[in-house]
Amino acid sequence: MPTKQFHITKSTGEKVDFSMEKLKNSLQFSGASNDMVEEIVQKVQDELYHGITTREIYNRAFSLLKKKESVYASKYKLKKAIYELGPTGFPFEKFISGILHYSGFETKVGEIVQGTCVSHEIDVLATKNNILNVIECKFHSDDGLKCNVKVPLYINSRYNDVKTPLESKRDKTFTTTKGWVVTNTRFSQDALEYGKCAGLYLLSWDYPLGDGLKERIDRLRLYPITVSTLLSNREKHFLLERDVVLCRELVKNGFFLDHLGVSNGRKQRIMKEMKSLCNL
């Protein structure tokens, strides 16, 4: 008997058919077993109705997964957790710097660079293989917003202003530079076309295909602390304000939990969660 089709409402307001495969894929990405995935998908499917929002589907699947295994639930909420790095965007810049640092780059955050015309505060400078990557981060706190063509247009003009002064430095430790645009959401089609034409490196949640933020984070096990299902929002904010952005950093600096007055038993559970996410 064929599965009944339901129209669901995306964050953009667009109505689309419910895709069981997409739900399965996102649950499998968390590390849940096939049996666990099938059980959760069936329960979610039984509760579907026309017009249900993707947020409602996500919340229900997350709740069911959390009851099974909190670490799987943490990985499942990765996209939402990155939105929780806001609203200033600075923790997102630190997060990107962390991902690149553990990928072999030497990184600096928030450096002032003198351009041909004016000076610029660059979100992240990352050096690897004799290339200085000049990286600008565009953080969105709303998952319905795409990074449109105005963003790479603006960032390319800033990059072009600092490119010549950087490459003309006598004491430089690199041979060339590269401009980057990084966003936690997605690029619009014209943003992708312009970025590629202008020679910018583009990195988003799902771009480049197979090597977007989602894949890099999971491959390197570099999850933000906001994925935690055990830390409260107050505790997450406390840690972010002290530049503890990655779970890996909290594993190294567990004393911050003492500053928060976390009990020994709860601290052990939190540290166990952090280590499981980092595969330590």
PDB file of C-alpha atoms in Angstrom:
ATOM      1  CA  MET A   1       0.000   0.000   0.000  1.00  0.00           C
ATOM      2  CA  PRO A   2       1.548   3.335  -1.037  1.00  0.00           C
ATOM      3  CA  THR A   3       2.499   5.858   1.659  1.00  0.00           C
ATOM      4  CA  LYS A   4       0.079   8.782   1.941  1.00  0.00           C
ATOM      5  CA  GLN A   5       1.655  12.066   0.860  1.00  0.00           C
ATOM      6  CA  PHE A   6       1.581  15.073   3.203  1.00  0.00           C
ATOM      7  CA  HIS A   7       2.345  18.703   2.375  1.00  0.00           C
ATOM      8  CA  ILE A   8       4.670  20.224   4.949  1.00  0.00           C
ATOM      9  CA  THR A   9       5.606  23.877   5.500  1.00  0.00           C
ATOM     10  CA  LYS A  10       9.293  24.857   5.332  1.00  0.00           C
ATOM     11  CA  SER A  11      10.815  27.728   7.324  1.00  0.00           C
ATOM     12  CA  THR A  12      10.567  29.882   4.188  1.00  0.00           C
ATOM     13  CA  GLY A  13       6.795  29.297   4.062  1.00  0.00           C
ATOM     14  CA  GLU A  14       7.127  27.103   0.986  1.00  0.00           C
ATOM     15  CA  LYS A  15       4.842  24.034   0.819  1.00  0.00           C
ATOM     16  CA  VAL A  16       6.547  20.801  -0.230  1.00  0.00           C
ATOM     17  CA  ASP A  17       5.846  17.064  -0.071  1.00  0.00           C
ATOM     18  CA  PHE A  18       7.102  15.306   3.037  1.00  0.00           C
ATOM     19  CA  SER A  19      10.222  13.257   2.252  1.00  0.00           C
ATOM     20  CA  MET A  20      10.697  10.190   4.401  1.00  0.00           C
ATOM     21  CA  GLU A  21      14.169   9.727   2.874  1.00  0.00           C
ATOM     22  CA  LYS A  22      15.325  13.172   4.033  1.00  0.00           C
ATOM     23  CA  LEU A  23      14.155  12.437   7.568  1.00  0.00           C
ATOM     24  CA  LYS A  24      15.877   9.034   7.488  1.00  0.00           C
ATOM     25  CA  ASN A  25      19.117  10.545   6.197  1.00  0.00           C
ATOM     26  CA  SER A  26      19.212  13.225   8.889  1.00  0.00           C
ATOM     27  CA  LEU A  27      18.584  10.619  11.606  1.00  0.00           C
ATOM     28  CA  GLN A  28      21.220   8.267  10.199  1.00  0.00           C
ATOM     29  CA  PHE A  29      23.684  11.175  10.138  1.00  0.00           C
ATOM     30  CA  SER A  30      23.329  11.307  13.942  1.00  0.00           C
ATOM     31  CA  GLY A  31      24.761   7.788  14.214  1.00  0.00           C
ATOM     32  CA  ALA A  32      21.486   6.111  15.175  1.00  0.00           C
ATOM     33  CA  SER A  33      21.058   2.465  14.182  1.00  0.00           C
ATOM     34  CA  ASN A  34      18.806   1.473  11.268  1.00  0.00           C
ATOM     35  CA  ASP A  35      16.254  -0.063  13.661  1.00  0.00           C
ATOM     36  CA  MET A  36      16.196   3.105  15.757  1.00  0.00           C
ATOM     37  CA  VAL A  37      15.766   5.257  12.659  1.00  0.00           C
ATOM     38  CA  GLU A  38      12.909   3.116  11.334  1.00  0.00           C
ATOM     39  CA  GLU A  39      11.120   3.239  14.694  1.00  0.00           C
ATOM     40  CA  ILE A  40      11.376   7.048  14.951  1.00  0.00           C
ATOM     41  CA  VAL A  41      10.376   7.612  11.318  1.00  0.00           C
ATOM     42  CA  GLN A  42       7.285   5.446  11.782  1.00  0.00           C
ATOM     43  CA  LYS A  43       6.225   7.354  14.909  1.00  0.00           C
ATOM     44  CA  VAL A  44       6.747  10.727  13.205  1.00  0.00           C
ATOM     45  CA  GLN A  45       4.863   9.556  10.118  1.00  0.00           C
ATOM     46  CA  ASP A  46       1.898   8.465  12.236  1.00  0.00           C
ATOM     47  CA  GLU A  47       1.615  12.014  13.617  1.00  0.00           C
ATOM     48  CA  LEU A  48       1.854  13.897  10.295  1.00  0.00           C
ATOM     49  CA  TYR A  49      -0.912  16.192   9.087  1.00  0.00           C
ATOM     50  CA  HIS A  50      -1.180  18.526   6.091  1.00  0.00           C
ATOM     51  CA  GLY A  51       0.643  21.813   6.689  1.00  0.00           C
ATOM     52  CA  ILE A  52       2.785  20.570   9.577  1.00  0.00           C
ATOM     53  CA  THR A  53       5.972  22.625   9.782  1.00  0.00           C
ATOM     54  CA  THR A  54       9.470  21.269   9.377  1.00  0.00           C
ATOM     55  CA  ARG A  55      10.183  22.667  12.865  1.00  0.00           C
ATOM     56  CA  GLU A  56       7.433  20.507  14.385  1.00  0.00           C
ATOM     57  CA  ILE A  57       8.747  17.421  12.592  1.00  0.00           C
ATOM     58  CA  TYR A  58      12.273  18.211  13.770  1.00  0.00           C
ATOM     59  CA  ASN A  59      11.158  18.755  17.386  1.00  0.00           C
ATOM     60  CA  ARG A  60       9.280  15.447  17.453  1.00  0.00           C
ATOM     61  CA  ALA A  61      12.163  13.473  15.918  1.00  0.00           C
ATOM     62  CA  PHE A  62      14.650  15.171  18.258  1.00  0.00           C
ATOM     63  CA  SER A  63      12.544  14.326  21.318  1.00  0.00           C
ATOM     64  CA  LEU A  64      12.272  10.659  20.299  1.00  0.00           C
ATOM     65  CA  LEU A  65      16.000  10.448  19.544  1.00  0.00           C
ATOM     66  CA  LYS A  66      16.929  12.090  22.862  1.00  0.00           C
ATOM     67  CA  LYS A  67      14.970   9.403  24.739  1.00  0.00           C
ATOM     68  CA  LYS A  68      17.002   6.751  22.914  1.00  0.00           C
ATOM     69  CA  GLU A  69      20.500   8.276  23.092  1.00  0.00           C
ATOM     70  CA  SER A  70      21.398  11.874  24.042  1.00  0.00           C
ATOM     71  CA  VAL A  71      24.622  11.918  21.982  1.00  0.00           C
ATOM     72  CA  TYR A  72      22.672  11.030  18.827  1.00  0.00           C
ATOM     73  CA  ALA A  73      20.213  13.809  19.654  1.00  0.00           C
ATOM     74  CA  SER A  74      23.122  16.242  20.040  1.00  0.00           C
ATOM     75  CA  LYS A  75      24.434  15.405  16.571  1.00  0.00           C
ATOM     76  CA  TYR A  76      20.931  15.553  15.113  1.00  0.00           C
ATOM     77  CA  LYS A  77      20.490  19.145  16.332  1.00  0.00           C
ATOM     78  CA  LEU A  78      23.767  20.327  14.758  1.00  0.00           C
ATOM     79  CA  LYS A  79      22.197  22.783  12.311  1.00  0.00           C
ATOM     80  CA  LYS A  80      20.004  24.317  15.020  1.00  0.00           C
ATOM     81  CA  ALA A  81      22.988  24.425  17.377  1.00  0.00           C
ATOM     82  CA  ILE A  82      24.942  26.602  14.946  1.00  0.00           C
ATOM     83  CA  TYR A  83      22.065  29.114  14.865  1.00  0.00           C
ATOM     84  CA  GLU A  84      22.361  29.221  18.656  1.00  0.00           C
ATOM     85  CA  LEU A  85      25.889  30.641  18.309  1.00  0.00           C
ATOM     86  CA  GLY A  86      24.284  34.040  17.565  1.00  0.00           C
ATOM     87  CA  PRO A  87      23.167  36.748  17.656  1.00  0.00           C
ATOM     88  CA  THR A  88      26.444  38.684  17.262  1.00  0.00           C
ATOM     89  CA  GLY A  89      28.071  36.182  14.908  1.00  0.00           C
ATOM     90  CA  PHE A  90      31.405  36.387  16.747  1.00  0.00           C
ATOM     91  CA  PRO A  91      31.175  32.848  18.218  1.00  0.00           C
ATOM     92  CA  PHE A  92      30.525  31.638  14.640  1.00  0.00           C
ATOM     93  CA  GLU A  93      33.785  33.271  13.536  1.00  0.00           C
ATOM     94  CA  LYS A  94      35.572  31.519  16.419  1.00  0.00           C
ATOM     95  CA  PHE A  95      33.858  28.276  15.417  1.00  0.00           C
ATOM     96  CA  ILE A  96      35.076  28.584  11.798  1.00  0.00           C
ATOM     97  CA  SER A  97      38.557  29.421  13.068  1.00  0.00           C
ATOM     98  CA  GLY A  98      38.451  26.269  15.219  1.00  0.00           C
ATOM     99  CA  ILE A  99      37.401  24.052  12.305  1.00  0.00           C
ATOM    100  CA  LEU A 100      40.266  25.427  10.196  1.00  0.00           C
ATOM    101  CA  HIS A 101      42.770  25.186  13.058  1.00  0.00           C
ATOM    102  CA  TYR A 102      42.046  21.471  13.447  1.00  0.00           C
ATOM    103  CA  SER A 103      42.337  21.138   9.654  1.00  0.00           C
ATOM    104  CA  GLY A 104      45.955  22.278   9.750  1.00  0.00           C
ATOM    105  CA  PHE A 105      45.566  26.044   9.260  1.00  0.00           C
ATOM    106  CA  GLU A 106      47.232  28.742  11.364  1.00  0.00           C
ATOM    107  CA  THR A 107      44.378  31.098  12.251  1.00  0.00           C
ATOM    108  CA  LYS A 108      43.753  34.574  13.663  1.00  0.00           C
ATOM    109  CA  VAL A 109      40.351  36.105  14.427  1.00  0.00           C
ATOM    110  CA  GLY A 110      39.334  39.761  14.160  1.00  0.00           C
ATOM    111  CA  GLU A 111      42.611  41.144  12.769  1.00  0.00           C
ATOM    112  CA  ILE A 112      42.721  44.719  11.438  1.00  0.00           C
ATOM    113  CA  VAL A 113      44.257  44.805   7.947  1.00  0.00           C
ATOM    114  CA  GLN A 114      45.154  47.978   6.066  1.00  0.00           C
ATOM    115  CA  GLY A 115      43.729  48.042   2.565  1.00  0.00           C
ATOM    116  CA  THR A 116      44.631  50.258  -0.389  1.00  0.00           C
ATOM    117  CA  CYS A 117      41.767  52.620   0.500  1.00  0.00           C
ATOM    118  CA  VAL A 118      40.704  51.903   4.095  1.00  0.00           C
ATOM    119  CA  SER A 119      41.431  49.465   6.921  1.00  0.00           C
ATOM    120  CA  HIS A 120      39.234  46.392   7.462  1.00  0.00           C
ATOM    121  CA  GLU A 121      38.569  44.055  10.373  1.00  0.00           C
ATOM    122  CA  ILE A 122      38.894  40.573   8.875  1.00  0.00           C
ATOM    123  CA  ASP A 123      36.824  37.850  10.527  1.00  0.00           C
ATOM    124  CA  VAL A 124      39.407  35.057  10.087  1.00  0.00           C
ATOM    125  CA  LEU A 125      42.893  34.949   8.579  1.00  0.00           C
ATOM    126  CA  ALA A 126      43.974  31.347   7.937  1.00  0.00           C
ATOM    127  CA  THR A 127      47.318  30.262   6.470  1.00  0.00           C
ATOM    128  CA  LYS A 128      48.124  26.863   4.985  1.00  0.00           C
ATOM    129  CA  ASN A 129      50.314  25.670   2.079  1.00  0.00           C
ATOM    130  CA  ASN A 130      51.734  29.201   1.600  1.00  0.00           C
ATOM    131  CA  ILE A 131      48.242  30.636   0.998  1.00  0.00           C
ATOM    132  CA  LEU A 132      46.782  33.344   3.255  1.00  0.00           C
ATOM    133  CA  ASN A 133      43.012  32.912   3.215  1.00  0.00           C
ATOM    134  CA  VAL A 134      41.092  36.113   3.912  1.00  0.00           C
ATOM    135  CA  ILE A 135      37.794  34.875   5.331  1.00  0.00           C
ATOM    136  CA  GLU A 136      34.569  36.759   5.929  1.00  0.00           C
ATOM    137  CA  CYS A 137      31.729  35.027   7.798  1.00  0.00           C
ATOM    138  CA  LYS A 138      28.049  35.769   7.204  1.00  0.00           C
ATOM    139  CA  PHE A 139      26.002  34.467  10.122  1.00  0.00           C
ATOM    140  CA  HIS A 140      22.213  34.138   9.911  1.00  0.00           C
ATOM    141  CA  SER A 141      20.122  33.389  13.003  1.00  0.00           C
ATOM    142  CA  ASP A 142      17.118  32.488  10.811  1.00  0.00           C
ATOM    143  CA  ASP A 143      17.273  29.231   8.838  1.00  0.00           C
ATOM    144  CA  GLY A 144      14.894  30.660   6.234  1.00  0.00           C
ATOM    145  CA  LEU A 145      17.458  33.223   5.052  1.00  0.00           C
ATOM    146  CA  LYS A 146      19.831  32.482   2.193  1.00  0.00           C
ATOM    147  CA  CYS A 147      23.112  34.235   1.557  1.00  0.00           C
ATOM    148  CA  ASN A 148      22.262  36.315  -1.529  1.00  0.00           C
ATOM    149  CA  VAL A 149      24.540  37.784  -4.209  1.00  0.00           C
ATOM    150  CA  LYS A 150      25.018  41.076  -2.307  1.00  0.00           C
ATOM    151  CA  VAL A 151      27.151  39.262   0.267  1.00  0.00           C
ATOM    152  CA  PRO A 152      29.919  37.912  -2.030  1.00  0.00           C
ATOM    153  CA  LEU A 153      29.775  41.189  -4.014  1.00  0.00           C
ATOM    154  CA  TYR A 154      30.513  43.200  -0.873  1.00  0.00           C
ATOM    155  CA  ILE A 155      33.080  40.748   0.492  1.00  0.00           C
ATOM    156  CA  ASN A 156      34.910  40.587  -2.843  1.00  0.00           C
ATOM    157  CA  SER A 157      35.299  44.379  -2.838  1.00  0.00           C
ATOM    158  CA  ARG A 158      36.779  44.247   0.676  1.00  0.00           C
ATOM    159  CA  TYR A 159      39.096  41.403  -0.307  1.00  0.00           C
ATOM    160  CA  ASN A 160      40.303  43.299  -3.392  1.00  0.00           C
ATOM    161  CA  ASP A 161      41.096  46.320  -1.188  1.00  0.00           C
ATOM    162  CA  VAL A 162      43.417  44.307   1.109  1.00  0.00           C
ATOM    163  CA  LYS A 163      44.813  41.900  -1.511  1.00  0.00           C
ATOM    164  CA  THR A 164      47.587  44.093  -2.948  1.00  0.00           C
ATOM    165  CA  PRO A 165      48.843  45.479   0.411  1.00  0.00           C
ATOM    166  CA  LEU A 166      48.946  41.946   1.877  1.00  0.00           C
ATOM    167  CA  GLU A 167      50.774  40.446  -1.105  1.00  0.00           C
ATOM    168  CA  SER A 168      53.222  43.392  -1.177  1.00  0.00           C
ATOM    169  CA  LYS A 169      54.381  42.930   2.423  1.00  0.00           C
ATOM    170  CA  ARG A 170      58.124  42.315   2.650  1.00  0.00           C
ATOM    171  CA  ASP A 171      57.882  40.132   5.762  1.00  0.00           C
ATOM    172  CA  LYS A 172      55.022  37.926   4.520  1.00  0.00           C
ATOM    173  CA  THR A 173      55.037  34.206   5.300  1.00  0.00           C
ATOM    174  CA  PHE A 174      52.863  33.232   2.331  1.00  0.00           C
ATOM    175  CA  THR A 175      53.094  33.461  -1.444  1.00  0.00           C
ATOM    176  CA  THR A 176      49.522  34.353  -2.369  1.00  0.00           C
ATOM    177  CA  THR A 177      46.059  35.160  -0.943  1.00  0.00           C
ATOM    178  CA  LYS A 178      42.547  33.804  -1.417  1.00  0.00           C
ATOM    179  CA  GLY A 179      39.194  35.370  -0.548  1.00  0.00           C
ATOM    180  CA  TRP A 180      36.559  33.275   1.233  1.00  0.00           C
ATOM    181  CA  VAL A 181      32.875  33.681   2.049  1.00  0.00           C
ATOM    182  CA  VAL A 182      31.515  31.414   4.802  1.00  0.00           C
ATOM    183  CA  THR A 183      27.881  31.195   5.879  1.00  0.00           C
ATOM    184  CA  ASN A 184      25.944  28.921   8.219  1.00  0.00           C
ATOM    185  CA  THR A 185      22.953  28.829   5.848  1.00  0.00           C
ATOM    186  CA  ARG A 186      22.938  28.334   2.070  1.00  0.00           C
ATOM    187  CA  PHE A 187      23.982  30.436  -0.912  1.00  0.00           C
ATOM    188  CA  SER A 188      21.444  31.573  -3.468  1.00  0.00           C
ATOM    189  CA  GLN A 189      22.140  30.454  -7.037  1.00  0.00           C
ATOM    190  CA  ASP A 190      23.317  33.916  -8.153  1.00  0.00           C
ATOM    191  CA  ALA A 191      25.597  34.140  -5.087  1.00  0.00           C
ATOM    192  CA  LEU A 192      27.193  30.837  -6.127  1.00  0.00           C
ATOM    193  CA  GLU A 193      27.575  31.983  -9.722  1.00  0.00           C
ATOM    194  CA  TYR A 194      29.114  35.318  -8.769  1.00  0.00           C
ATOM    195  CA  GLY A 195      31.415  33.803  -6.153  1.00  0.00           C
ATOM    196  CA  LYS A 196      32.782  31.217  -8.570  1.00  0.00           C
ATOM    197  CA  CYS A 197      33.197  33.819 -11.339  1.00  0.00           C
ATOM    198  CA  ALA A 198      35.030  36.202  -8.968  1.00  0.00           C
ATOM    199  CA  GLY A 199      37.381  33.432  -7.769  1.00  0.00           C
ATOM    200  CA  LEU A 200      36.119  33.388  -4.184  1.00  0.00           C
ATOM    201  CA  TYR A 201      36.082  30.187  -2.135  1.00  0.00           C
ATOM    202  CA  LEU A 202      32.526  29.570  -0.928  1.00  0.00           C
ATOM    203  CA  LEU A 203      31.662  27.481   2.135  1.00  0.00           C
ATOM    204  CA  SER A 204      28.127  26.958   3.453  1.00  0.00           C
ATOM    205  CA  TRP A 205      26.072  24.368   5.333  1.00  0.00           C
ATOM    206  CA  ASP A 206      25.913  22.117   2.244  1.00  0.00           C
ATOM    207  CA  TYR A 207      28.465  23.613  -0.181  1.00  0.00           C
ATOM    208  CA  PRO A 208      30.856  22.477  -1.627  1.00  0.00           C
ATOM    209  CA  LEU A 209      28.942  19.270  -2.201  1.00  0.00           C
ATOM    210  CA  GLY A 210      30.285  16.604   0.145  1.00  0.00           C
ATOM    211  CA  ASP A 211      32.626  19.068   1.872  1.00  0.00           C
ATOM    212  CA  GLY A 212      30.264  21.666   3.342  1.00  0.00           C
ATOM    213  CA  LEU A 213      30.191  22.689   7.001  1.00  0.00           C
ATOM    214  CA  LYS A 214      27.945  19.753   7.930  1.00  0.00           C
ATOM    215  CA  GLU A 215      30.390  17.171   6.548  1.00  0.00           C
ATOM    216  CA  ARG A 216      33.501  18.917   7.895  1.00  0.00           C
ATOM    217  CA  ILE A 217      32.102  19.186  11.411  1.00  0.00           C
ATOM    218  CA  ASP A 218      31.106  15.524  11.494  1.00  0.00           C
ATOM    219  CA  ARG A 219      34.335  14.306   9.869  1.00  0.00           C
ATOM    220  CA  LEU A 220      36.529  16.233  12.329  1.00  0.00           C
ATOM    221  CA  ARG A 221      34.137  15.744  15.296  1.00  0.00           C
ATOM    222  CA  LEU A 222      34.280  19.505  15.892  1.00  0.00           C
ATOM    223  CA  TYR A 223      30.825  20.120  17.345  1.00  0.00           C
ATOM    224  CA  PRO A 224      29.887  23.447  18.959  1.00  0.00           C
ATOM    225  CA  ILE A 225      28.980  23.305  22.658  1.00  0.00           C
ATOM    226  CA  THR A 226      25.464  24.410  21.696  1.00  0.00           C
ATOM    227  CA  VAL A 227      24.718  20.853  20.503  1.00  0.00           C
ATOM    228  CA  SER A 228      24.734  19.707  24.142  1.00  0.00           C
ATOM    229  CA  THR A 229      21.447  18.336  25.482  1.00  0.00           C
ATOM    230  CA  LEU A 230      22.744  18.608  29.071  1.00  0.00           C
ATOM    231  CA  LEU A 231      24.004  22.207  29.267  1.00  0.00           C
ATOM    232  CA  SER A 232      21.404  24.907  29.969  1.00  0.00           C
ATOM    233  CA  ASN A 233      21.146  28.022  27.780  1.00  0.00           C
ATOM    234  CA  ARG A 234      22.653  30.095  30.608  1.00  0.00           C
ATOM    235  CA  GLU A 235      25.624  27.743  30.825  1.00  0.00           C
ATOM    236  CA  LYS A 236      26.125  27.785  27.055  1.00  0.00           C
ATOM    237  CA  HIS A 237      26.128  31.594  27.023  1.00  0.00           C
ATOM    238  CA  PHE A 238      28.617  31.670  29.914  1.00  0.00           C
ATOM    239  CA  LEU A 239      30.989  29.382  27.992  1.00  0.00           C
ATOM    240  CA  LEU A 240      30.591  31.213  24.659  1.00  0.00           C
ATOM    241  CA  GLU A 241      31.401  34.519  26.374  1.00  0.00           C
ATOM    242  CA  ARG A 242      34.687  32.941  27.465  1.00  0.00           C
ATOM    243  CA  ASP A 243      35.502  31.760  23.931  1.00  0.00           C
ATOM    244  CA  VAL A 244      34.720  28.115  24.709  1.00  0.00           C
ATOM    245  CA  VAL A 245      32.959  27.356  21.418  1.00  0.00           C
ATOM    246  CA  LEU A 246      33.920  23.752  20.637  1.00  0.00           C
ATOM    247  CA  CYS A 247      33.069  20.663  22.695  1.00  0.00           C
ATOM    248  CA  ARG A 248      36.749  19.786  22.363  1.00  0.00           C
ATOM    249  CA  GLU A 249      37.652  23.043  24.154  1.00  0.00           C
ATOM    250  CA  LEU A 250      35.335  22.254  27.056  1.00  0.00           C
ATOM    251  CA  VAL A 251      36.979  18.830  27.434  1.00  0.00           C
ATOM    252  CA  LYS A 252      40.313  20.661  27.888  1.00  0.00           C
ATOM    253  CA  ASN A 253      38.829  23.371  30.135  1.00  0.00           C
ATOM    254  CA  GLY A 254      36.370  21.540  32.352  1.00  0.00           C
ATOM    255  CA  PHE A 255      37.147  23.949  35.208  1.00  0.00           C
ATOM    256  CA  PHE A 256      34.657  26.374  33.636  1.00  0.00           C
ATOM    257  CA  LEU A 257      31.897  24.027  34.826  1.00  0.00           C
ATOM    258  CA  ASP A 258      33.220  24.502  38.381  1.00  0.00           C
ATOM    259  CA  HIS A 259      32.887  28.269  37.928  1.00  0.00           C
ATOM    260  CA  LEU A 260      29.253  27.654  36.983  1.00  0.00           C
ATOM    261  CA  GLY A 261      28.677  25.701  40.192  1.00  0.00           C
ATOM    262  CA  VAL A 262      27.896  22.462  38.362  1.00  0.00           C
ATOM    263  CA  SER A 263      27.753  19.468  40.739  1.00  0.00           C
ATOM    264  CA  ASN A 264      30.386  16.737  40.394  1.00  0.00           C
ATOM    265  CA  GLY A 265      27.843  14.153  39.208  1.00  0.00           C
ATOM    266  CA  ARG A 266      26.417  16.455  36.543  1.00  0.00           C
ATOM    267  CA  LYS A 267      29.889  17.594  35.503  1.00  0.00           C
ATOM    268  CA  GLN A 268      30.842  13.959  34.884  1.00  0.00           C
ATOM    269  CA  ARG A 269      27.749  13.462  32.696  1.00  0.00           C
ATOM    270  CA  ILE A 270      28.486  16.637  30.716  1.00  0.00           C
ATOM    271  CA  MET A 271      32.136  15.706  30.212  1.00  0.00           C
ATOM    272  CA  LYS A 272      31.109  12.215  29.124  1.00  0.00           C
ATOM    273  CA  GLU A 273      28.764  13.789  26.552  1.00  0.00           C
ATOM    274  CA  MET A 274      31.542  16.109  25.318  1.00  0.00           C
ATOM    275  CA  LYS A 275      34.045  13.263  24.982  1.00  0.00           C
ATOM    276  CA  SER A 276      31.533  11.053  23.160  1.00  0.00           C
ATOM    277  CA  LEU A 277      30.856  13.836  20.642  1.00  0.00           C
ATOM    278  CA  CYS A 278      34.586  14.362  20.115  1.00  0.00           C
ATOM    279  CA  ASN A 279      35.209  10.613  19.984  1.00  0.00           C
ATOM    280  CA  LEU A 280      37.857  10.978  22.714  1.00  0.00           C
TER     281      LEU A 280
END
